[in-house]
Amino acid sequence: MSLLAAAAIVALAGGTARADEVRQVLPGGQAPAQPAQLTREKAPDESEIQRFCSNIADAARDRRYALQAEELKQLQAGIDERMKALEAKRVEYEEWLKRREVFLARAEDSVVKIYAGMKPDAAAERLAMVNAELAAAILMKLDARKAGVILNEMDQKAAATLTGIMASAARRVDPS
């Protein structure tokens, strides 16, 4: 059956048909079911909405707290991991620092022995060329008699500078 024929049948039956409402019925088939009428339900009033919200408020709050607690646990676990890593690094650095101090003490002792074995005039000449603080540290480690002879062989200004540094280092109380 064509669309025009279906429209003509509906028109004869006293109705009007639109093109999107026309349905084809096959011979021997059942007539199509009419679409269900939509009914409007009554809109909930304000008190029902408030009751619903108040009923789920505690559950929503509890869920929010549970999510926040879980997030805090995850953050705490991350912080704990970082703390362990930092502690491991601290231990590693302390070990490295101890090894360094031992090395420096050995090196310093050997340098002091070298200067102790030198002639005073040669030692004075060499110490005048190095850093004043290093020279003062070496002189402080030397025997007092040997250090005095080396200072005697030095230039007056260099000897005065080294003596000032040695005196400041020998103070037990910080002057500042």
Tab-separated table of N, CA, C and O in Angstrom, residues 33-146:
chain	number	residue	atom	x	y	z
A	33	ALA	N	-0.135	-0.977	17.374
A	33	ALA	CA	-0.607	-0.511	18.677
A	33	ALA	C	-0.456	0.992	18.748
A	33	ALA	O	0.455	1.566	18.178
A	34	GLN	N	-1.397	1.574	19.406
A	34	GLN	CA	-1.345	3.018	19.586
A	34	GLN	C	-0.238	3.347	20.596
A	34	GLN	O	-0.044	2.636	21.561
A	35	PRO	N	0.505	4.423	20.339
A	35	PRO	CA	1.548	4.791	21.292
A	35	PRO	C	0.926	5.110	22.644
A	35	PRO	O	-0.155	5.666	22.724
A	36	ALA	N	1.640	4.729	23.669
A	36	ALA	CA	1.130	4.946	25.032
A	36	ALA	C	1.086	6.440	25.312
A	36	ALA	O	1.963	7.191	24.909
A	37	GLN	N	0.061	6.792	25.961
A	37	GLN	CA	-0.085	8.185	26.334
A	37	GLN	C	0.812	8.478	27.537
A	37	GLN	O	0.834	7.727	28.500
A	38	LEU	N	1.576	9.519	27.419
A	38	LEU	CA	2.424	9.914	28.528
A	38	LEU	C	1.586	10.678	29.534
A	38	LEU	O	0.814	11.556	29.176
A	39	THR	N	1.766	10.279	30.746
A	39	THR	CA	1.021	10.981	31.786
A	39	THR	C	2.012	11.757	32.626
A	39	THR	O	3.114	11.297	32.902
A	40	ARG	N	1.605	12.875	33.010
A	40	ARG	CA	2.441	13.709	33.855
A	40	ARG	C	2.191	13.357	35.302
A	40	ARG	O	1.060	13.330	35.764
A	41	GLU	N	3.321	13.091	35.975
A	41	GLU	CA	3.179	12.823	37.401
A	41	GLU	C	3.214	14.140	38.138
A	41	GLU	O	3.766	15.124	37.664
A	42	LYS	N	2.690	14.097	39.289
A	42	LYS	CA	2.651	15.284	40.118
A	42	LYS	C	4.079	15.599	40.580
A	42	LYS	O	4.801	14.724	41.024
A	43	ALA	N	4.481	16.838	40.428
A	43	ALA	CA	5.816	17.259	40.846
A	43	ALA	C	5.915	17.164	42.365
A	43	ALA	O	4.962	17.498	43.067
A	44	PRO	N	7.062	16.681	42.864
A	44	PRO	CA	7.187	16.579	44.317
A	44	PRO	C	7.177	17.972	44.941
A	44	PRO	O	7.709	18.913	44.383
A	45	ASP	N	6.572	18.051	46.072
A	45	ASP	CA	6.538	19.358	46.728
A	45	ASP	C	7.834	19.594	47.507
A	45	ASP	O	8.678	18.711	47.634
A	46	GLU	N	7.962	20.762	48.009
A	46	GLU	CA	9.200	21.210	48.659
A	46	GLU	C	9.557	20.355	49.866
A	46	GLU	O	10.711	20.044	50.100
A	47	SER	N	8.604	19.950	50.646
A	47	SER	CA	8.893	19.174	51.854
A	47	SER	C	9.448	17.796	51.494
A	47	SER	O	10.315	17.271	52.199
A	48	GLU	N	8.999	17.194	50.399
A	48	GLU	CA	9.540	15.899	49.983
A	48	GLU	C	11.001	16.035	49.572
A	48	GLU	O	11.832	15.177	49.886
A	49	ILE	N	11.312	17.106	48.888
A	49	ILE	CA	12.684	17.349	48.457
A	49	ILE	C	13.577	17.535	49.681
A	49	ILE	O	14.665	16.961	49.761
A	50	GLN	N	13.115	18.320	50.640
A	50	GLN	CA	13.906	18.535	51.843
A	50	GLN	C	14.103	17.235	52.621
A	50	GLN	O	15.187	16.968	53.149
A	51	ARG	N	13.047	16.418	52.702
A	51	ARG	CA	13.168	15.139	53.393
A	51	ARG	C	14.186	14.232	52.704
A	51	ARG	O	15.011	13.592	53.341
A	52	PHE	N	14.152	14.206	51.379
A	52	PHE	CA	15.098	13.378	50.620
A	52	PHE	C	16.531	13.836	50.868
A	52	PHE	O	17.418	13.041	51.154
A	53	CYS	N	16.737	15.151	50.778
A	53	CYS	CA	18.082	15.691	50.976
A	53	CYS	C	18.581	15.433	52.391
A	53	CYS	O	19.746	15.096	52.595
A	54	SER	N	17.710	15.609	53.362
A	54	SER	CA	18.136	15.373	54.743
A	54	SER	C	18.390	13.894	55.004
A	54	SER	O	19.251	13.544	55.814
A	55	ASN	N	17.666	13.020	54.314
A	55	ASN	CA	17.887	11.582	54.494
A	55	ASN	C	19.239	11.135	53.934
A	55	ASN	O	19.858	10.229	54.480
A	56	ILE	N	19.685	11.746	52.842
A	56	ILE	CA	20.955	11.304	52.251
A	56	ILE	C	22.142	12.149	52.699
A	56	ILE	O	23.274	11.838	52.379
A	57	ALA	N	21.897	13.203	53.466
A	57	ALA	CA	22.986	14.100	53.881
A	57	ALA	C	24.022	13.364	54.723
A	57	ALA	O	25.228	13.525	54.517
A	58	ASP	N	23.586	12.556	55.681
A	58	ASP	CA	24.536	11.834	56.537
A	58	ASP	C	25.361	10.843	55.727
A	58	ASP	O	26.571	10.729	55.918
A	59	ALA	N	24.736	10.131	54.822
A	59	ALA	CA	25.455	9.161	53.993
A	59	ALA	C	26.462	9.871	53.079
A	59	ALA	O	27.593	9.401	52.906
A	60	ALA	N	26.062	10.997	52.533
A	60	ALA	CA	26.958	11.751	51.653
A	60	ALA	C	28.145	12.289	52.447
A	60	ALA	O	29.282	12.235	51.986
A	61	ARG	N	27.887	12.803	53.638
A	61	ARG	CA	28.960	13.316	54.485
A	61	ARG	C	29.915	12.191	54.863
A	61	ARG	O	31.139	12.344	54.804
A	62	ASP	N	29.357	11.033	55.249
A	62	ASP	CA	30.204	9.895	55.601
A	62	ASP	C	31.064	9.460	54.423
A	62	ASP	O	32.241	9.141	54.583
A	63	ARG	N	30.499	9.444	53.248
A	63	ARG	CA	31.253	9.060	52.053
A	63	ARG	C	32.371	10.062	51.763
A	63	ARG	O	33.491	9.690	51.424
A	64	ARG	N	32.057	11.361	51.915
A	64	ARG	CA	33.063	12.398	51.727
A	64	ARG	C	34.207	12.219	52.718
A	64	ARG	O	35.376	12.289	52.354
A	65	TYR	N	33.870	11.965	53.987
A	65	TYR	CA	34.895	11.754	55.006
A	65	TYR	C	35.730	10.516	54.694
A	65	TYR	O	36.952	10.524	54.878
A	66	ALA	N	35.098	9.469	54.235
A	66	ALA	CA	35.826	8.245	53.887
A	66	ALA	C	36.795	8.498	52.734
A	66	ALA	O	37.943	8.036	52.756
A	67	LEU	N	36.350	9.257	51.732
A	67	LEU	CA	37.234	9.582	50.605
A	67	LEU	C	38.408	10.438	51.064
A	67	LEU	O	39.554	10.226	50.645
A	68	GLN	N	38.133	11.412	51.928
A	68	GLN	CA	39.199	12.264	52.444
A	68	GLN	C	40.175	11.459	53.296
A	68	GLN	O	41.393	11.658	53.213
A	69	ALA	N	39.653	10.545	54.104
A	69	ALA	CA	40.528	9.709	54.939
A	69	ALA	C	41.415	8.829	54.072
A	69	ALA	O	42.615	8.669	54.352
A	70	GLU	N	40.864	8.270	53.019
A	70	GLU	CA	41.651	7.442	52.097
A	70	GLU	C	42.733	8.270	51.418
A	70	GLU	O	43.874	7.822	51.279
A	71	GLU	N	42.386	9.467	51.002
A	71	GLU	CA	43.373	10.347	50.367
A	71	GLU	C	44.482	10.707	51.353
A	71	GLU	O	45.660	10.718	50.992
A	72	LEU	N	44.127	10.972	52.605
A	72	LEU	CA	45.126	11.274	53.623
A	72	LEU	C	46.043	10.082	53.870
A	72	LEU	O	47.253	10.247	54.066
A	73	LYS	N	45.483	8.875	53.865
A	73	LYS	CA	46.309	7.674	54.040
A	73	LYS	C	47.303	7.532	52.893
A	73	LYS	O	48.465	7.191	53.109
A	74	GLN	N	46.866	7.811	51.682
A	74	GLN	CA	47.760	7.728	50.529
A	74	GLN	C	48.866	8.784	50.625
A	74	GLN	O	50.030	8.502	50.342
A	75	LEU	N	48.496	9.990	51.017
A	75	LEU	CA	49.495	11.050	51.179
A	75	LEU	C	50.495	10.697	52.276
A	75	LEU	O	51.702	10.912	52.125
A	76	GLN	N	49.995	10.130	53.391
A	76	GLN	CA	50.878	9.730	54.491
A	76	GLN	C	51.834	8.637	54.039
A	76	GLN	O	53.016	8.655	54.392
A	77	ALA	N	51.352	7.702	53.228
A	77	ALA	CA	52.222	6.639	52.717
A	77	ALA	C	53.318	7.234	51.831
A	77	ALA	O	54.486	6.826	51.915
A	78	GLY	N	52.972	8.211	51.011
A	78	GLY	CA	53.966	8.878	50.175
A	78	GLY	C	54.998	9.619	51.002
A	78	GLY	O	56.206	9.578	50.713
A	79	ILE	N	54.543	10.282	52.055
A	79	ILE	CA	55.459	11.008	52.939
A	79	ILE	C	56.386	10.027	53.654
A	79	ILE	O	57.587	10.274	53.782
A	80	ASP	N	55.825	8.906	54.101
A	80	ASP	CA	56.654	7.902	54.781
A	80	ASP	C	57.739	7.370	53.856
A	80	ASP	O	58.887	7.188	54.283
A	81	GLU	N	57.399	7.131	52.593
A	81	GLU	CA	58.393	6.667	51.620
A	81	GLU	C	59.503	7.697	51.457
A	81	GLU	O	60.683	7.359	51.431
A	82	ARG	N	59.120	8.946	51.324
A	82	ARG	CA	60.113	10.007	51.156
A	82	ARG	C	60.993	10.151	52.396
A	82	ARG	O	62.190	10.414	52.276
A	83	MET	N	60.396	9.996	53.573
A	83	MET	CA	61.165	10.081	54.813
A	83	MET	C	62.203	8.958	54.875
A	83	MET	O	63.345	9.189	55.281
A	84	LYS	N	61.816	7.756	54.471
A	84	LYS	CA	62.759	6.634	54.461
A	84	LYS	C	63.898	6.911	53.482
A	84	LYS	O	65.067	6.647	53.789
A	85	ALA	N	63.560	7.449	52.316
A	85	ALA	CA	64.591	7.762	51.321
A	85	ALA	C	65.530	8.843	51.857
A	85	ALA	O	66.754	8.747	51.687
A	86	LEU	N	64.977	9.861	52.509
A	86	LEU	CA	65.812	10.928	53.080
A	86	LEU	C	66.707	10.394	54.198
A	86	LEU	O	67.871	10.784	54.303
A	87	GLU	N	66.168	9.515	55.008
A	87	GLU	CA	66.963	8.931	56.088
A	87	GLU	C	68.114	8.108	55.517
A	87	GLU	O	69.243	8.179	56.012
A	88	ALA	N	67.850	7.362	54.461
A	88	ALA	CA	68.908	6.582	53.818
A	88	ALA	C	69.984	7.503	53.255
A	88	ALA	O	71.189	7.229	53.383
A	89	LYS	N	69.574	8.599	52.628
A	89	LYS	CA	70.539	9.570	52.104
A	89	LYS	C	71.347	10.208	53.228
A	89	LYS	O	72.551	10.422	53.089
A	90	ARG	N	70.695	10.517	54.339
A	90	ARG	CA	71.397	11.120	55.478
A	90	ARG	C	72.478	10.177	55.995
A	90	ARG	O	73.615	10.597	56.243
A	91	VAL	N	72.134	8.897	56.137
A	91	VAL	CA	73.112	7.913	56.605
A	91	VAL	C	74.266	7.813	55.612
A	91	VAL	O	75.439	7.771	56.003
A	92	GLU	N	73.934	7.805	54.326
A	92	GLU	CA	74.968	7.739	53.288
A	92	GLU	C	75.905	8.954	53.366
A	92	GLU	O	77.127	8.813	53.284
A	93	TYR	N	75.338	10.147	53.543
A	93	TYR	CA	76.157	11.349	53.627
A	93	TYR	C	77.017	11.355	54.887
A	93	TYR	O	78.160	11.817	54.863
A	94	GLU	N	76.486	10.871	56.002
A	94	GLU	CA	77.277	10.801	57.228
A	94	GLU	C	78.474	9.871	57.046
A	94	GLU	O	79.584	10.181	57.493
A	95	GLU	N	78.248	8.722	56.395
A	95	GLU	CA	79.355	7.802	56.129
A	95	GLU	C	80.394	8.463	55.218
A	95	GLU	O	81.600	8.346	55.457
A	96	TRP	N	79.918	9.153	54.196
A	96	TRP	CA	80.833	9.832	53.286
A	96	TRP	C	81.626	10.898	54.033
A	96	TRP	O	82.834	11.043	53.827
A	97	LEU	N	80.974	11.648	54.902
A	97	LEU	CA	81.635	12.701	55.661
A	97	LEU	C	82.705	12.117	56.587
A	97	LEU	O	83.801	12.675	56.709
A	98	LYS	N	82.400	10.989	57.226
A	98	LYS	CA	83.403	10.340	58.086
A	98	LYS	C	84.619	9.915	57.269
A	98	LYS	O	85.762	10.125	57.701
A	99	ARG	N	84.378	9.299	56.112
A	99	ARG	CA	85.498	8.890	55.255
A	99	ARG	C	86.318	10.099	54.831
A	99	ARG	O	87.549	10.048	54.793
A	100	ARG	N	85.637	11.183	54.511
A	100	ARG	CA	86.332	12.406	54.082
A	100	ARG	C	87.184	12.969	55.211
A	100	ARG	O	88.323	13.377	54.998
A	101	GLU	N	86.613	13.015	56.415
A	101	GLU	CA	87.359	13.540	57.561
A	101	GLU	C	88.592	12.692	57.854
A	101	GLU	O	89.661	13.227	58.165
A	102	VAL	N	88.435	11.365	57.764
A	102	VAL	CA	89.583	10.481	57.976
A	102	VAL	C	90.647	10.744	56.922
A	102	VAL	O	91.841	10.849	57.228
A	103	PHE	N	90.216	10.875	55.676
A	103	PHE	CA	91.166	11.155	54.598
A	103	PHE	C	91.882	12.480	54.826
A	103	PHE	O	93.099	12.577	54.690
A	104	LEU	N	91.125	13.521	55.169
A	104	LEU	CA	91.735	14.831	55.394
A	104	LEU	C	92.708	14.798	56.571
A	104	LEU	O	93.766	15.429	56.524
A	105	ALA	N	92.347	14.071	57.614
A	105	ALA	CA	93.242	13.979	58.766
A	105	ALA	C	94.546	13.287	58.366
A	105	ALA	O	95.635	13.731	58.755
A	106	ARG	N	94.436	12.215	57.590
A	106	ARG	CA	95.637	11.516	57.120
A	106	ARG	C	96.473	12.426	56.222
A	106	ARG	O	97.691	12.483	56.338
A	107	ALA	N	95.780	13.109	55.287
A	107	ALA	CA	96.495	13.997	54.371
A	107	ALA	C	97.144	15.131	55.134
A	107	ALA	O	98.292	15.502	54.874
A	108	GLU	N	96.434	15.675	56.102
A	108	GLU	CA	96.964	16.780	56.885
A	108	GLU	C	98.182	16.327	57.698
A	108	GLU	O	99.178	17.032	57.777
A	109	ASP	N	98.076	15.145	58.281
A	109	ASP	CA	99.203	14.625	59.054
A	109	ASP	C	100.432	14.439	58.166
A	109	ASP	O	101.556	14.773	58.566
A	110	SER	N	100.192	13.935	56.954
A	110	SER	CA	101.341	13.732	56.068
A	110	SER	C	101.934	15.076	55.623
A	110	SER	O	103.152	15.214	55.516
A	111	VAL	N	101.097	16.065	55.398
A	111	VAL	CA	101.591	17.389	55.020
A	111	VAL	C	102.386	17.996	56.171
A	111	VAL	O	103.458	18.592	55.968
A	112	VAL	N	101.885	17.830	57.383
A	112	VAL	CA	102.590	18.350	58.560
A	112	VAL	C	103.953	17.661	58.690
A	112	VAL	O	104.967	18.313	58.978
A	113	LYS	N	103.986	16.358	58.463
A	113	LYS	CA	105.257	15.628	58.536
A	113	LYS	C	106.234	16.131	57.470
A	113	LYS	O	107.441	16.243	57.721
A	114	ILE	N	105.708	16.439	56.290
A	114	ILE	CA	106.567	16.968	55.220
A	114	ILE	C	107.191	18.283	55.649
A	114	ILE	O	108.409	18.479	55.532
A	115	TYR	N	106.371	19.199	56.172
A	115	TYR	CA	106.891	20.499	56.591
A	115	TYR	C	107.799	20.357	57.810
A	115	TYR	O	108.743	21.131	57.979
A	116	ALA	N	107.522	19.389	58.648
A	116	ALA	CA	108.376	19.179	59.824
A	116	ALA	C	109.768	18.719	59.409
A	116	ALA	O	110.759	19.040	60.076
A	117	GLY	N	109.857	17.997	58.307
A	117	GLY	CA	111.139	17.501	57.842
A	117	GLY	C	111.911	18.498	56.987
A	117	GLY	O	113.089	18.278	56.692
A	118	MET	N	111.280	19.577	56.584
A	118	MET	CA	111.957	20.566	55.727
A	118	MET	C	112.862	21.476	56.553
A	118	MET	O	112.671	21.626	57.760
A	119	LYS	N	113.782	22.091	55.875
A	119	LYS	CA	114.609	23.117	56.524
A	119	LYS	C	113.720	24.330	56.785
A	119	LYS	O	112.816	24.619	55.998
A	120	PRO	N	113.921	25.057	57.860
A	120	PRO	CA	113.047	26.181	58.221
A	120	PRO	C	112.940	27.251	57.142
A	120	PRO	O	111.846	27.772	56.906
A	121	ASP	N	114.017	27.589	56.474
A	121	ASP	CA	113.937	28.641	55.466
A	121	ASP	C	113.128	28.190	54.249
A	121	ASP	O	112.343	28.957	53.694
A	122	ALA	N	113.245	26.927	53.844
A	122	ALA	CA	112.465	26.398	52.715
A	122	ALA	C	110.992	26.277	53.098
A	122	ALA	O	110.095	26.608	52.314
A	123	ALA	N	110.732	25.810	54.315
A	123	ALA	CA	109.349	25.692	54.790
A	123	ALA	C	108.693	27.059	54.854
A	123	ALA	O	107.524	27.229	54.478
A	124	ALA	N	109.427	28.075	55.315
A	124	ALA	CA	108.891	29.435	55.412
A	124	ALA	C	108.539	29.960	54.028
A	124	ALA	O	107.483	30.590	53.835
A	125	GLU	N	109.414	29.701	53.079
A	125	GLU	CA	109.162	30.157	51.703
A	125	GLU	C	107.913	29.493	51.118
A	125	GLU	O	107.083	30.144	50.486
A	126	ARG	N	107.768	28.191	51.326
A	126	ARG	CA	106.604	27.447	50.783
A	126	ARG	C	105.300	27.850	51.484
A	126	ARG	O	104.273	28.004	50.847
A	127	LEU	N	105.348	27.993	52.793
A	127	LEU	CA	104.132	28.357	53.539
A	127	LEU	C	103.662	29.763	53.195
A	127	LEU	O	102.473	30.062	53.282
A	128	ALA	N	104.585	30.640	52.793
A	128	ALA	CA	104.203	32.004	52.406
A	128	ALA	C	103.397	31.981	51.102
A	128	ALA	O	102.621	32.906	50.845
A	129	MET	N	103.537	30.920	50.311
A	129	MET	CA	102.852	30.852	49.014
A	129	MET	C	101.466	30.207	49.098
A	129	MET	O	100.646	30.421	48.216
A	130	VAL	N	101.186	29.424	50.140
A	130	VAL	CA	99.883	28.753	50.240
A	130	VAL	C	98.882	29.644	50.963
A	130	VAL	O	99.239	30.699	51.498
A	131	ASN	N	97.654	29.197	50.985
A	131	ASN	CA	96.568	29.899	51.671
A	131	ASN	C	96.976	30.148	53.129
A	131	ASN	O	97.500	29.260	53.795
A	132	ALA	N	96.699	31.329	53.630
A	132	ALA	CA	97.112	31.711	54.979
A	132	ALA	C	96.470	30.809	56.035
A	132	ALA	O	97.131	30.443	57.021
A	133	GLU	N	95.236	30.450	55.864
A	133	GLU	CA	94.565	29.590	56.849
A	133	GLU	C	95.190	28.200	56.864
A	133	GLU	O	95.372	27.603	57.932
A	134	LEU	N	95.513	27.667	55.679
A	134	LEU	CA	96.166	26.362	55.601
A	134	LEU	C	97.553	26.427	56.233
A	134	LEU	O	97.947	25.535	57.003
A	135	ALA	N	98.293	27.474	55.948
A	135	ALA	CA	99.624	27.628	56.525
A	135	ALA	C	99.545	27.719	58.047
A	135	ALA	O	100.358	27.104	58.762
A	136	ALA	N	98.555	28.444	58.564
A	136	ALA	CA	98.391	28.560	60.018
A	136	ALA	C	98.045	27.206	60.626
A	136	ALA	O	98.547	26.850	61.697
A	137	ALA	N	97.188	26.443	59.953
A	137	ALA	CA	96.816	25.119	60.450
A	137	ALA	C	98.028	24.201	60.490
A	137	ALA	O	98.225	23.449	61.457
A	138	ILE	N	98.865	24.252	59.457
A	138	ILE	CA	100.077	23.420	59.427
A	138	ILE	C	101.023	23.831	60.554
A	138	ILE	O	101.549	22.981	61.281
A	139	LEU	N	101.212	25.125	60.740
A	139	LEU	CA	102.107	25.604	61.804
A	139	LEU	C	101.599	25.211	63.191
A	139	LEU	O	102.392	24.911	64.093
A	140	MET	N	100.291	25.213	63.369
A	140	MET	CA	99.727	24.839	64.667
A	140	MET	C	99.959	23.361	64.970
A	140	MET	O	100.070	22.975	66.136
A	141	LYS	N	100.022	22.543	63.942
A	141	LYS	CA	100.236	21.111	64.145
A	141	LYS	C	101.721	20.780	64.352
A	141	LYS	O	102.049	19.713	64.846
A	142	LEU	N	102.578	21.657	63.939
A	142	LEU	CA	104.010	21.424	64.101
A	142	LEU	C	104.413	21.609	65.561
A	142	LEU	O	103.707	22.245	66.351
A	143	ASP	N	105.570	21.078	65.886
A	143	ASP	CA	106.166	21.305	67.193
A	143	ASP	C	106.355	22.811	67.357
A	143	ASP	O	106.709	23.517	66.405
A	144	ALA	N	106.110	23.328	68.528
A	144	ALA	CA	106.182	24.773	68.779
A	144	ALA	C	107.555	25.339	68.435
A	144	ALA	O	107.655	26.438	67.868
A	145	ARG	N	108.617	24.620	68.766
A	145	ARG	CA	109.967	25.110	68.473
A	145	ARG	C	110.186	25.199	66.972
A	145	ARG	O	110.699	26.194	66.461
A	146	LYS	N	109.735	24.163	66.218
A	146	LYS	CA	109.905	24.135	64.759
A	146	LYS	C	109.065	25.250	64.124
A	146	LYS	O	109.524	25.945	63.210
